[in-house]
Short mmCIF file of C-alpha atoms in Angstrom, two decimals:
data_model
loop_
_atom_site.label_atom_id
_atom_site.label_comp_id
_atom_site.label_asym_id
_atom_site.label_seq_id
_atom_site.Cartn_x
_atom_site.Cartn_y
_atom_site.Cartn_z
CA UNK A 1 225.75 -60.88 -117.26
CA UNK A 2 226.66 -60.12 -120.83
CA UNK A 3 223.38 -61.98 -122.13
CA UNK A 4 221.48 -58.96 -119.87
CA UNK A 5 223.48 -56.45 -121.81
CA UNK A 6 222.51 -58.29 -125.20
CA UNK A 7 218.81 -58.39 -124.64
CA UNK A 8 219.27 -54.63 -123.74
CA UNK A 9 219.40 -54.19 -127.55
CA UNK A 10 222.88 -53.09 -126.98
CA UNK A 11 226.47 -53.91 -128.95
CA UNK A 12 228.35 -56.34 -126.43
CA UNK A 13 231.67 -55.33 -125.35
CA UNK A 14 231.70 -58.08 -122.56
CA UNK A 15 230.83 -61.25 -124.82
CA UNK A 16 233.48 -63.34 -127.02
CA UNK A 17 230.72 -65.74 -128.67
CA UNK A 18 234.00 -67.33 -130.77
CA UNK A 19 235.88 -68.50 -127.21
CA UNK A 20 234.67 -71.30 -125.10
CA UNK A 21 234.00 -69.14 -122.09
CA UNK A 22 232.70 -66.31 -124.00
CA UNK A 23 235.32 -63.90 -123.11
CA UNK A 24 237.58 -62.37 -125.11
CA UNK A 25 241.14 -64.29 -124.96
CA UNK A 26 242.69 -60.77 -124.08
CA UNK A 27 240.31 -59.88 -121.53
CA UNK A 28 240.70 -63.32 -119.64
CA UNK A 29 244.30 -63.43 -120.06
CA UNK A 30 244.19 -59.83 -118.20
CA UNK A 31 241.97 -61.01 -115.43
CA UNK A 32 244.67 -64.02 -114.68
CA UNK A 33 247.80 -62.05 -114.48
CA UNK A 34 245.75 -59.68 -112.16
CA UNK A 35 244.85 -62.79 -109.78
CA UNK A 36 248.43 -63.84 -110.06
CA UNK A 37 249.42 -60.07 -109.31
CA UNK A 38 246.83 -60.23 -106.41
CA UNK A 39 248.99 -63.02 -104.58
CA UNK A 40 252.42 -60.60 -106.15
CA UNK A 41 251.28 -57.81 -104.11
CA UNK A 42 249.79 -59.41 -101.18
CA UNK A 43 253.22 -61.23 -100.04
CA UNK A 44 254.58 -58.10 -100.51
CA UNK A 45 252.50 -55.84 -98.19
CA UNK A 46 252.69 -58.83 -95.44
CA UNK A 47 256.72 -58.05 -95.39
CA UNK A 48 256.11 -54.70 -95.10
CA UNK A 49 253.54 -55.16 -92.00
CA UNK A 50 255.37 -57.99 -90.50
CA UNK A 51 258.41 -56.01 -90.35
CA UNK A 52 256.55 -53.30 -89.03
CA UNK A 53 255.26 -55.55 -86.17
CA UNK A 54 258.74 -56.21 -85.00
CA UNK A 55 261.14 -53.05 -85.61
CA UNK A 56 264.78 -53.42 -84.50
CA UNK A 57 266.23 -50.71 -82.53
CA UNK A 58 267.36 -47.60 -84.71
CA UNK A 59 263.96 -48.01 -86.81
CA UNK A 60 263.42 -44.17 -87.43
CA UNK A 61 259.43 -42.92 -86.96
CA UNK A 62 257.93 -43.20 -90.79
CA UNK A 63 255.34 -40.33 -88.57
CA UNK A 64 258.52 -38.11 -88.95
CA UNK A 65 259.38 -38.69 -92.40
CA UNK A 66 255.97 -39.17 -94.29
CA UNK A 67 254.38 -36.09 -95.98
CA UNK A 68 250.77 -37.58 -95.48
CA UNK A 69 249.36 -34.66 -97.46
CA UNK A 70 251.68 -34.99 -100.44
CA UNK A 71 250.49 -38.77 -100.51
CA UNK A 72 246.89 -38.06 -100.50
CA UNK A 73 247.37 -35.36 -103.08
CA UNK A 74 248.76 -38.37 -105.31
CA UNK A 75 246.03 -40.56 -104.36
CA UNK A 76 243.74 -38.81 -105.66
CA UNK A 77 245.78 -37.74 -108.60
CA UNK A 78 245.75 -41.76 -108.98
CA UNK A 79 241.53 -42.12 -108.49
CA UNK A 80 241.12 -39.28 -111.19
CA UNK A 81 243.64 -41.04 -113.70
CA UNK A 82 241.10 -44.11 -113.00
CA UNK A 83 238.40 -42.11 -113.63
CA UNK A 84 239.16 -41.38 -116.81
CA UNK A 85 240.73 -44.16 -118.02
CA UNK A 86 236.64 -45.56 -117.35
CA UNK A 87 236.04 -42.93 -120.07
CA UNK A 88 238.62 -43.41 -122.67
CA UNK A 89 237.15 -47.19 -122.30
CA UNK A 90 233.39 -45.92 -123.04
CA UNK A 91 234.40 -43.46 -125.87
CA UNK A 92 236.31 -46.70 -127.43
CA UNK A 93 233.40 -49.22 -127.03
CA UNK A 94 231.43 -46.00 -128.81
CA UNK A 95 234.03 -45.54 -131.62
CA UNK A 96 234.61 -41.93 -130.49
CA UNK A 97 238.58 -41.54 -131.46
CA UNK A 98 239.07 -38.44 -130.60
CA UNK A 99 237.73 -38.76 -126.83
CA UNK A 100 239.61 -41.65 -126.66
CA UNK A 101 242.51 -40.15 -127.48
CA UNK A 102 242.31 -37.22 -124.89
CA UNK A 103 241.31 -39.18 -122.11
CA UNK A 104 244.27 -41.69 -122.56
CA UNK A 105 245.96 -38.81 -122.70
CA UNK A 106 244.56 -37.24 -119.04
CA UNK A 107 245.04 -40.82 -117.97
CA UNK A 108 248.95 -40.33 -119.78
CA UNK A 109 249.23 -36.85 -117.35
CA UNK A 110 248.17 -38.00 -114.19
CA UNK A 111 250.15 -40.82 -114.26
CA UNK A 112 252.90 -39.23 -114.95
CA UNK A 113 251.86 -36.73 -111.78
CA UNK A 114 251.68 -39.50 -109.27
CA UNK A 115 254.96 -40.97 -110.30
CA UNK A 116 256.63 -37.56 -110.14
CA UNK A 117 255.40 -37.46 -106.77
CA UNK A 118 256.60 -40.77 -105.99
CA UNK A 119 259.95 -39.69 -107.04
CA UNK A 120 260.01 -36.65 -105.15
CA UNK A 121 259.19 -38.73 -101.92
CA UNK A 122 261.88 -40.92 -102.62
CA UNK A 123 264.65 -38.37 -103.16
CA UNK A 124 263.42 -36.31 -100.38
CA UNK A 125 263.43 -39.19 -98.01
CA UNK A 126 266.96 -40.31 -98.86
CA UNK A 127 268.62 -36.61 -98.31
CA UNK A 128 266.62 -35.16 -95.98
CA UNK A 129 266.29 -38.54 -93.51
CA UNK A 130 268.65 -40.98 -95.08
CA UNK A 131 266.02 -43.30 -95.64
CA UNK A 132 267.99 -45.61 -98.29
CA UNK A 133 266.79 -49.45 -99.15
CA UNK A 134 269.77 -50.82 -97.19
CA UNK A 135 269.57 -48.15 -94.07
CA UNK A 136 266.70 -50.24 -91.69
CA UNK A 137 264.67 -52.64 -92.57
CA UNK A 138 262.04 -50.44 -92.70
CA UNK A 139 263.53 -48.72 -95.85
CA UNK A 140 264.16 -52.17 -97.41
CA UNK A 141 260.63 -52.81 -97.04
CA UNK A 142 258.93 -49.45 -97.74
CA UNK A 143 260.80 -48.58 -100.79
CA UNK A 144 260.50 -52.61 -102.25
CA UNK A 145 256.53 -52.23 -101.66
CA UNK A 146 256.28 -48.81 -102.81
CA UNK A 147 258.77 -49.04 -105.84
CA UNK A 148 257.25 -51.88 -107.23
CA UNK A 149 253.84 -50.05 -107.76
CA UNK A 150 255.71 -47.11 -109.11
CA UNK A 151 257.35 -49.37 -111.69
CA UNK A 152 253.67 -51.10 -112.06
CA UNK A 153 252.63 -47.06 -112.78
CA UNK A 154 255.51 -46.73 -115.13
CA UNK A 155 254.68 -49.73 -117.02
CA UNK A 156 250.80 -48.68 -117.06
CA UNK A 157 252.28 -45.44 -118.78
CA UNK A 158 254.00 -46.96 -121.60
CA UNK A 159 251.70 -48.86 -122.37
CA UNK A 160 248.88 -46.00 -122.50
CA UNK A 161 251.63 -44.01 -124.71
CA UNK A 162 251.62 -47.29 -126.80
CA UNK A 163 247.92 -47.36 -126.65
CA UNK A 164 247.87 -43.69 -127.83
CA UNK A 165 250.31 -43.76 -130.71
CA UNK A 166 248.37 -46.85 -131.87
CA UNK A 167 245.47 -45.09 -132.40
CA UNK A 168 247.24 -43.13 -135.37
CA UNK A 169 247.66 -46.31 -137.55
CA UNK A 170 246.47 -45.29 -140.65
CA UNK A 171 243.27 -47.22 -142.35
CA UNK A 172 244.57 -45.89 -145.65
CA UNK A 173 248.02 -48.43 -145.80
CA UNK A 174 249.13 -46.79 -149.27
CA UNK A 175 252.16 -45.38 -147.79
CA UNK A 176 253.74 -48.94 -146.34
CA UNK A 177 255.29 -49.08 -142.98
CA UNK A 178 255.72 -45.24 -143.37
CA UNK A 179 253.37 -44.92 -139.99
CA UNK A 180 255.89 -46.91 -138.00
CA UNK A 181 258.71 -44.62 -138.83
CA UNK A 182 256.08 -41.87 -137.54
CA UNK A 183 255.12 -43.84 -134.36
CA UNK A 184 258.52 -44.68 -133.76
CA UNK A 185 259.28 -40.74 -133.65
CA UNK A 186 255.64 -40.01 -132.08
CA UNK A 187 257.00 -42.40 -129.10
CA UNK A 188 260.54 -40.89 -128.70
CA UNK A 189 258.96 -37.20 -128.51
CA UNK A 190 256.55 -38.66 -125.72
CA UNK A 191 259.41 -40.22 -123.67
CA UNK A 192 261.63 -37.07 -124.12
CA UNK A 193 258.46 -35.04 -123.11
CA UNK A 194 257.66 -37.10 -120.07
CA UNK A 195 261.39 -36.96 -118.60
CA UNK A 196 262.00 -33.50 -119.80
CA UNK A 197 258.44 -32.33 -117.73
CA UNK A 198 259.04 -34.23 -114.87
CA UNK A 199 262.75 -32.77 -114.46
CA UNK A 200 261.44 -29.60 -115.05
CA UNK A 201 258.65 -30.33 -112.77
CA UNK A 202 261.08 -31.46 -109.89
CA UNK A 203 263.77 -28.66 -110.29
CA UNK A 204 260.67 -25.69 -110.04
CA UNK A 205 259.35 -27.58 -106.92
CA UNK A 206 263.23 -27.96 -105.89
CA UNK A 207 263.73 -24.18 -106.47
CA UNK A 208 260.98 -23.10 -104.34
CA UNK A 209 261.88 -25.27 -101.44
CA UNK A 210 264.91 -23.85 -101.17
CA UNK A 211 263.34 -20.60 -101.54
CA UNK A 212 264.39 -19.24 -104.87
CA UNK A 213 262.09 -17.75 -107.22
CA UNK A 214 260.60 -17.88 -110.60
CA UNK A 215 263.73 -15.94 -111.85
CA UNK A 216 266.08 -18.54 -110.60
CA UNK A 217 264.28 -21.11 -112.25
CA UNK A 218 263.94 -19.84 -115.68
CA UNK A 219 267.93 -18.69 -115.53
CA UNK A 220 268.92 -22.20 -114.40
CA UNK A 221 266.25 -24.58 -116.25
CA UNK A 222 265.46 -22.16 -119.57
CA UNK A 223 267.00 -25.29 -121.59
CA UNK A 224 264.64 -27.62 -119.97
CA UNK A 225 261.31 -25.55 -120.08
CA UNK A 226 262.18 -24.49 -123.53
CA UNK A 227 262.94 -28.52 -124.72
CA UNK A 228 258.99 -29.40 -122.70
CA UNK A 229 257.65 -26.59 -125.04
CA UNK A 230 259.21 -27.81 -128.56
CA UNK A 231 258.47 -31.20 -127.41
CA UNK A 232 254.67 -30.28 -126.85
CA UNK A 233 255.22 -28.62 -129.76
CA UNK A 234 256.23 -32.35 -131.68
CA UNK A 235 253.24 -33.83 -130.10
CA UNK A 236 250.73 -31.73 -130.94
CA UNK A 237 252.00 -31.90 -134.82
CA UNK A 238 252.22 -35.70 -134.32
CA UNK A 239 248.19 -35.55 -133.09
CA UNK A 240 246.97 -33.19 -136.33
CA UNK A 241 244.30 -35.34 -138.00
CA UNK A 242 245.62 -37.42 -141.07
CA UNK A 243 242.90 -38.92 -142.62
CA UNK A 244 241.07 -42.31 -141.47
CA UNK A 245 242.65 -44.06 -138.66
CA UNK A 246 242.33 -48.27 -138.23
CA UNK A 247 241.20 -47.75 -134.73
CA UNK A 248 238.25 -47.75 -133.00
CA UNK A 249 235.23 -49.71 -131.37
CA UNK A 250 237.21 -52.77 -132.49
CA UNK A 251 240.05 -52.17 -130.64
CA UNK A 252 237.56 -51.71 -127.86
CA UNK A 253 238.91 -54.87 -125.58
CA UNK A 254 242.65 -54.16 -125.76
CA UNK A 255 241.98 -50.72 -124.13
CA UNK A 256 239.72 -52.59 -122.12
CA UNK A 257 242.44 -54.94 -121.04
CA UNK A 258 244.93 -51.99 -120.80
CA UNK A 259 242.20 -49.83 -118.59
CA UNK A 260 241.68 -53.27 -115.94
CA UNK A 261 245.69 -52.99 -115.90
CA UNK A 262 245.53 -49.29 -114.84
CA UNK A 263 242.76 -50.01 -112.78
CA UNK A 264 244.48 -52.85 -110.34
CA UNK A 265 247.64 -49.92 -110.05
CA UNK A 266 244.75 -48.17 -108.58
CA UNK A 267 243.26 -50.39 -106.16
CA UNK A 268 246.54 -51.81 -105.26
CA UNK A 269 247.56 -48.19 -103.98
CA UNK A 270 244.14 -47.94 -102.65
CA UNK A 271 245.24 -51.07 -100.16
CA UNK A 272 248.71 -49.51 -99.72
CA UNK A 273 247.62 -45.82 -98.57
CA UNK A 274 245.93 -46.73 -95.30
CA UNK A 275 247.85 -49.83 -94.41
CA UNK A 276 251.82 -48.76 -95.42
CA UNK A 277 251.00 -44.39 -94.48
CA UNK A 278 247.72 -43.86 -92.81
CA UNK A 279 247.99 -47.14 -90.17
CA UNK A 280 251.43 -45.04 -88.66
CA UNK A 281 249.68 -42.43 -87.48
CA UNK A 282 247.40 -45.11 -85.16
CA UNK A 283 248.87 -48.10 -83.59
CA UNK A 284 252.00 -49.64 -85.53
CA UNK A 285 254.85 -49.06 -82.90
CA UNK B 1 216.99 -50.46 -141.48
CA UNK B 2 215.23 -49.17 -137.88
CA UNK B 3 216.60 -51.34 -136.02
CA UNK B 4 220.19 -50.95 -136.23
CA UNK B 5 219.01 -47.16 -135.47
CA UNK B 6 217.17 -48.57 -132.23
CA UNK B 7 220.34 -50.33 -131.56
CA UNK B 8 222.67 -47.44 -131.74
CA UNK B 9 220.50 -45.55 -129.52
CA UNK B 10 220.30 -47.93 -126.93
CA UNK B 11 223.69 -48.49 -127.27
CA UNK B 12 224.63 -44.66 -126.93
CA UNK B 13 222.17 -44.40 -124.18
CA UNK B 14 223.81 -46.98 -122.18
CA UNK B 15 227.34 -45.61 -122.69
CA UNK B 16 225.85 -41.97 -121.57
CA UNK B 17 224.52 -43.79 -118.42
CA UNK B 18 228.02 -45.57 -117.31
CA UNK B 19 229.55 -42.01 -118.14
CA UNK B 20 227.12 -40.80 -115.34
CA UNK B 21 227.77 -43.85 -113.02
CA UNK B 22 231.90 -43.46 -113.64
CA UNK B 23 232.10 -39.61 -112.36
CA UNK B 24 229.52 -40.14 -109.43
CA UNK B 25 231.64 -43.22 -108.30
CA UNK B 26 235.00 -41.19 -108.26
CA UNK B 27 233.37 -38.33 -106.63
CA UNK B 28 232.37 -41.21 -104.10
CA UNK B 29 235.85 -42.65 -104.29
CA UNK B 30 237.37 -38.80 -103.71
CA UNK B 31 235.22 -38.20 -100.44
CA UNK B 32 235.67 -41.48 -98.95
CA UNK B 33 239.74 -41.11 -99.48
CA UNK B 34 238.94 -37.67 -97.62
CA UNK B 35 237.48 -38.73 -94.56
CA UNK B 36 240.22 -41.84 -94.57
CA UNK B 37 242.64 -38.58 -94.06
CA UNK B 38 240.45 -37.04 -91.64
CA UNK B 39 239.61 -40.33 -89.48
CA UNK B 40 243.04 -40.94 -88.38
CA UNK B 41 243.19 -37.37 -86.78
CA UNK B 42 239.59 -38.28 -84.96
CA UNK B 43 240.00 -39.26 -80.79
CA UNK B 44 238.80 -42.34 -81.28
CA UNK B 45 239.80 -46.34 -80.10
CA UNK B 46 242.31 -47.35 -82.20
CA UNK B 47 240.23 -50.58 -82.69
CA UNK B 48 237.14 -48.43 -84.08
CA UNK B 49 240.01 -46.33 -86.33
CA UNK B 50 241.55 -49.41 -87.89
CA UNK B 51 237.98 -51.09 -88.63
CA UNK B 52 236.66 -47.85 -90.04
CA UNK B 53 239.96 -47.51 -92.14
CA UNK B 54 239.69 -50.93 -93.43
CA UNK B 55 236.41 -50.98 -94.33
CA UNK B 56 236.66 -48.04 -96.17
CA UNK B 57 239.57 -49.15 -98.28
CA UNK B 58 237.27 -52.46 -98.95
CA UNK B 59 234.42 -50.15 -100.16
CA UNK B 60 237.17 -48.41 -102.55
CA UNK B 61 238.05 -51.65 -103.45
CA UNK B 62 235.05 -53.45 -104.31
CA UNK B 63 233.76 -50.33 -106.01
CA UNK B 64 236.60 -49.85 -108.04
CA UNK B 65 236.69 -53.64 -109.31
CA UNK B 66 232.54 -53.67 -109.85
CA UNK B 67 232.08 -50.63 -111.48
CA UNK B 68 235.75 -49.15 -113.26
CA UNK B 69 237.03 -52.67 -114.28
CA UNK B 70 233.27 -54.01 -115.51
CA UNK B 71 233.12 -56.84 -113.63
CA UNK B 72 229.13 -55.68 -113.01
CA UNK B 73 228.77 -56.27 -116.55
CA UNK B 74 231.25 -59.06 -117.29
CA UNK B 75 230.96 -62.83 -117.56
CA UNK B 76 230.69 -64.15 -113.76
CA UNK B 77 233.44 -65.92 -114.55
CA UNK B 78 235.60 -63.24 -114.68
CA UNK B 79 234.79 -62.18 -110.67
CA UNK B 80 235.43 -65.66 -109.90
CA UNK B 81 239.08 -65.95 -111.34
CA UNK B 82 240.08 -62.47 -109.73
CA UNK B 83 238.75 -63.29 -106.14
CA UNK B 84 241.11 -66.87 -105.92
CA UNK B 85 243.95 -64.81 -106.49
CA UNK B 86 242.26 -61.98 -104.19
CA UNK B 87 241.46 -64.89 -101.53
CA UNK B 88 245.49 -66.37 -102.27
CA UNK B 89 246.79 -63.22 -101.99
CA UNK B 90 244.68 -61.67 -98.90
CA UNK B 91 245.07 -65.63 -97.45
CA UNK B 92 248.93 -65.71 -97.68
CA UNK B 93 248.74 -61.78 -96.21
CA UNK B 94 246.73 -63.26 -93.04
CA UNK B 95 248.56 -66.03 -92.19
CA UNK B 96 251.87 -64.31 -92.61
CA UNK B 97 251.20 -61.57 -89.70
CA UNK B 98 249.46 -64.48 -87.80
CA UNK B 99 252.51 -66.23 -88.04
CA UNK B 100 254.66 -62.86 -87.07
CA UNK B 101 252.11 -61.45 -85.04
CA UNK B 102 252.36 -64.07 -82.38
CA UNK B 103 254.21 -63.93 -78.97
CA UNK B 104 256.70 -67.13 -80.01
CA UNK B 105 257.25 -65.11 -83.34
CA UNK B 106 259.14 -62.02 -81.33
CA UNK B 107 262.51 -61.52 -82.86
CA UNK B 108 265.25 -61.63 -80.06
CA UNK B 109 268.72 -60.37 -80.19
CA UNK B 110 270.69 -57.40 -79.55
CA UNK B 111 268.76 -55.61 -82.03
CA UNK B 112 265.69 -55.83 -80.73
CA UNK B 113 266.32 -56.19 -77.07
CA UNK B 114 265.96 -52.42 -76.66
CA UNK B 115 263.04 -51.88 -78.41
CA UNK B 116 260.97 -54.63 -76.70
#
């Protein structure tokens, strides 16, 4: 495949011509754990089903308790996060910096979307239904499945806001380790932000399900929405251009090997959407 | 010096095409994830809804894995490593709710005695 791209005329992203196979070490490395997570995943959804087959009296109706609309929502929250972390890859293996940086960033957001989501389905199920991991079997099984891909999700996120603060290293190295210090505080802004905007996130949606308004909000959570706006604030100062940065088309396969991570989330919840939510509205008793 | 310029253009011309190729396929990825939604509601066999379900989430799938993750432009060798754990992993899946599904398999017990 990659000798097509090479007589193509083009630079090849896909070829390792130091390794024995001729992939990158990274890249193959990737494509193992994914197998491995393959076999993770599949034993996982088979508990799920099996357990499904065979429900013990009490089992409440997941028909009653899923929000299938809400879950397709973050589906396709999750495709578009795919989408563009497919960019961010291209704009890397083109040395573009910048568009690297803002669609890790998109990818950064809509990750952060479906796992608010995922929360919000979680907490709503447990106080609204009860639904805990030890209350049926079918809790035990749902929320094992489920939660794993979240934490899969939350790993994928770190390691984009990794990714992204990475991409600051500067090429000049004059000023020492001065940039970790920097990337150390770049990293604790992003965490703050992300838990700050997702508690914010979940108290307005909170708020309006229990029907209060705008004014309710901002009286209650003014701390909170004022903290997400300082700590955009923080990142957008971290982002201002500093000069030359030691990033770009050469760190082209470990966003590569980051985007196939972010990727399998994907088409791991693209297994788990019809057969764990969409199969209970057809046969499974 | 022209042909590192003939390179570069190639090179941005082939990037410009996958850009092309990447939004089409999620638009693809978007509707088919629609009419997953909309098939379930459809008065159809339940057989004919599962099979249509499933082989749209295998189209998902294999797009996703061909196209997002490269392997139509990687080493072969790359597809072949990710389909034994896909075969392991899908194989282990099978068997399991063979195992389960079958008559012998039925839990019994005061638990389930009701609901059977």
């Amino acid at each position: 495949m990659s000798s097509h791209a090479a007589t193509a005329g083009q630079i090849d992203h896909h070829h390792d011509a130091t390794t024995t196979t001729g992939i990158p070490n990274k890249k193959l490395f990737m494509w193992a754990f994914l197998a491995s997570d393959c076999m993770f995943f599949g034993t996982l959804i088979a508990t799920h089903l099996v357990y499904r087959l065979h429900p013990p009296v009490g089992t409440p109706d997941p028909r009653d308790i899923f929000a299938i609309e809400l879950t397709s929502g973050s589906t396709f929250v999750l495709l578009m996060s795919s989408l563009l972390m497919a960019l961010a890859v291209n704009s890397c293996q083109k040395g573009n910096v910048v568009t690297t940086r803002k669609m890790l960033l998109g990818t950064i957001v809509f990750g952060l979307i479906f796992l608010g989501v995922q929360v919000y389905e979680f907490v709503h199920f447990v106080h609204a239904y009860g639904l805990t991991l030890s209350s049926s079997v079918f809790g035990s099984t749902f929320y094992t499945l489920t939660g794993t891909h979240g934490v899969h999700v939350a790993i994928g996120i770190l390691w984009l806001v990794l990714m992204y603060i990475r991409s600051f290293k500067p090429a000049d190295e004059s000023d020492g380790q001065g940039w970790i210090m920097r990337g150390v505080l770049h990293f604790i802004t992003f965490a703050a932000m992300a838990v700050l905007s997702l508690y914010t996130l979940l108290a307005l949606v909170h708020g309006y399900e229990d029907g209060h308004g705008l004014a309710y909000f901002f009286s209650n959570h003014f701390m909170a929405f004022f903290g997400c706006v300082a700590l955009l604030g923080g990142l957008i100062w971290f982002a201002k251009p500093r000069g030359p940065v030691d990033f770009g088309e050469a760190n082209a396969v470990d966003v590569e090997s980051m985007g196939l991570y972010w990727h399998f989330v994907d088409i791991v919840w693209i297994v788990i959407f019809p057969v764990v939510y969409l199969l209970e509205y057809v046969v499974l008793p | 010096m022209s042909a590192p310029a003939t390179v570069s253009t190639d090179a941005s011309h082939a990037h410009e095409g996958k850009f092309h190729v990447f939004v089409q396929l999620a638009m693809i990825l978007v509707i088919i994830t629609g009419m997953e939604l909309l098939v379930i509601y459809m008065p159809l066999a339940d057989w004919l809804i599962i099979t249509l379900l499933m082989i749209m989430s295998a189209v998902k799938f294999v797009a996703v894995i061909w196209v997002f993750m490269h392997l139509k432009w990687d080493k072969r060798f790359c597809t072949v490593l990710f389909v034994i754990g896909l075969i392991l992993g899908a194989g282990t899946l099978g068997a399991l709710l063979l195992l389960h599904g079958a008559d012998a398999a039925r839990p019994v017990g005061p638990a389930y005695d009701e609901a059977a």
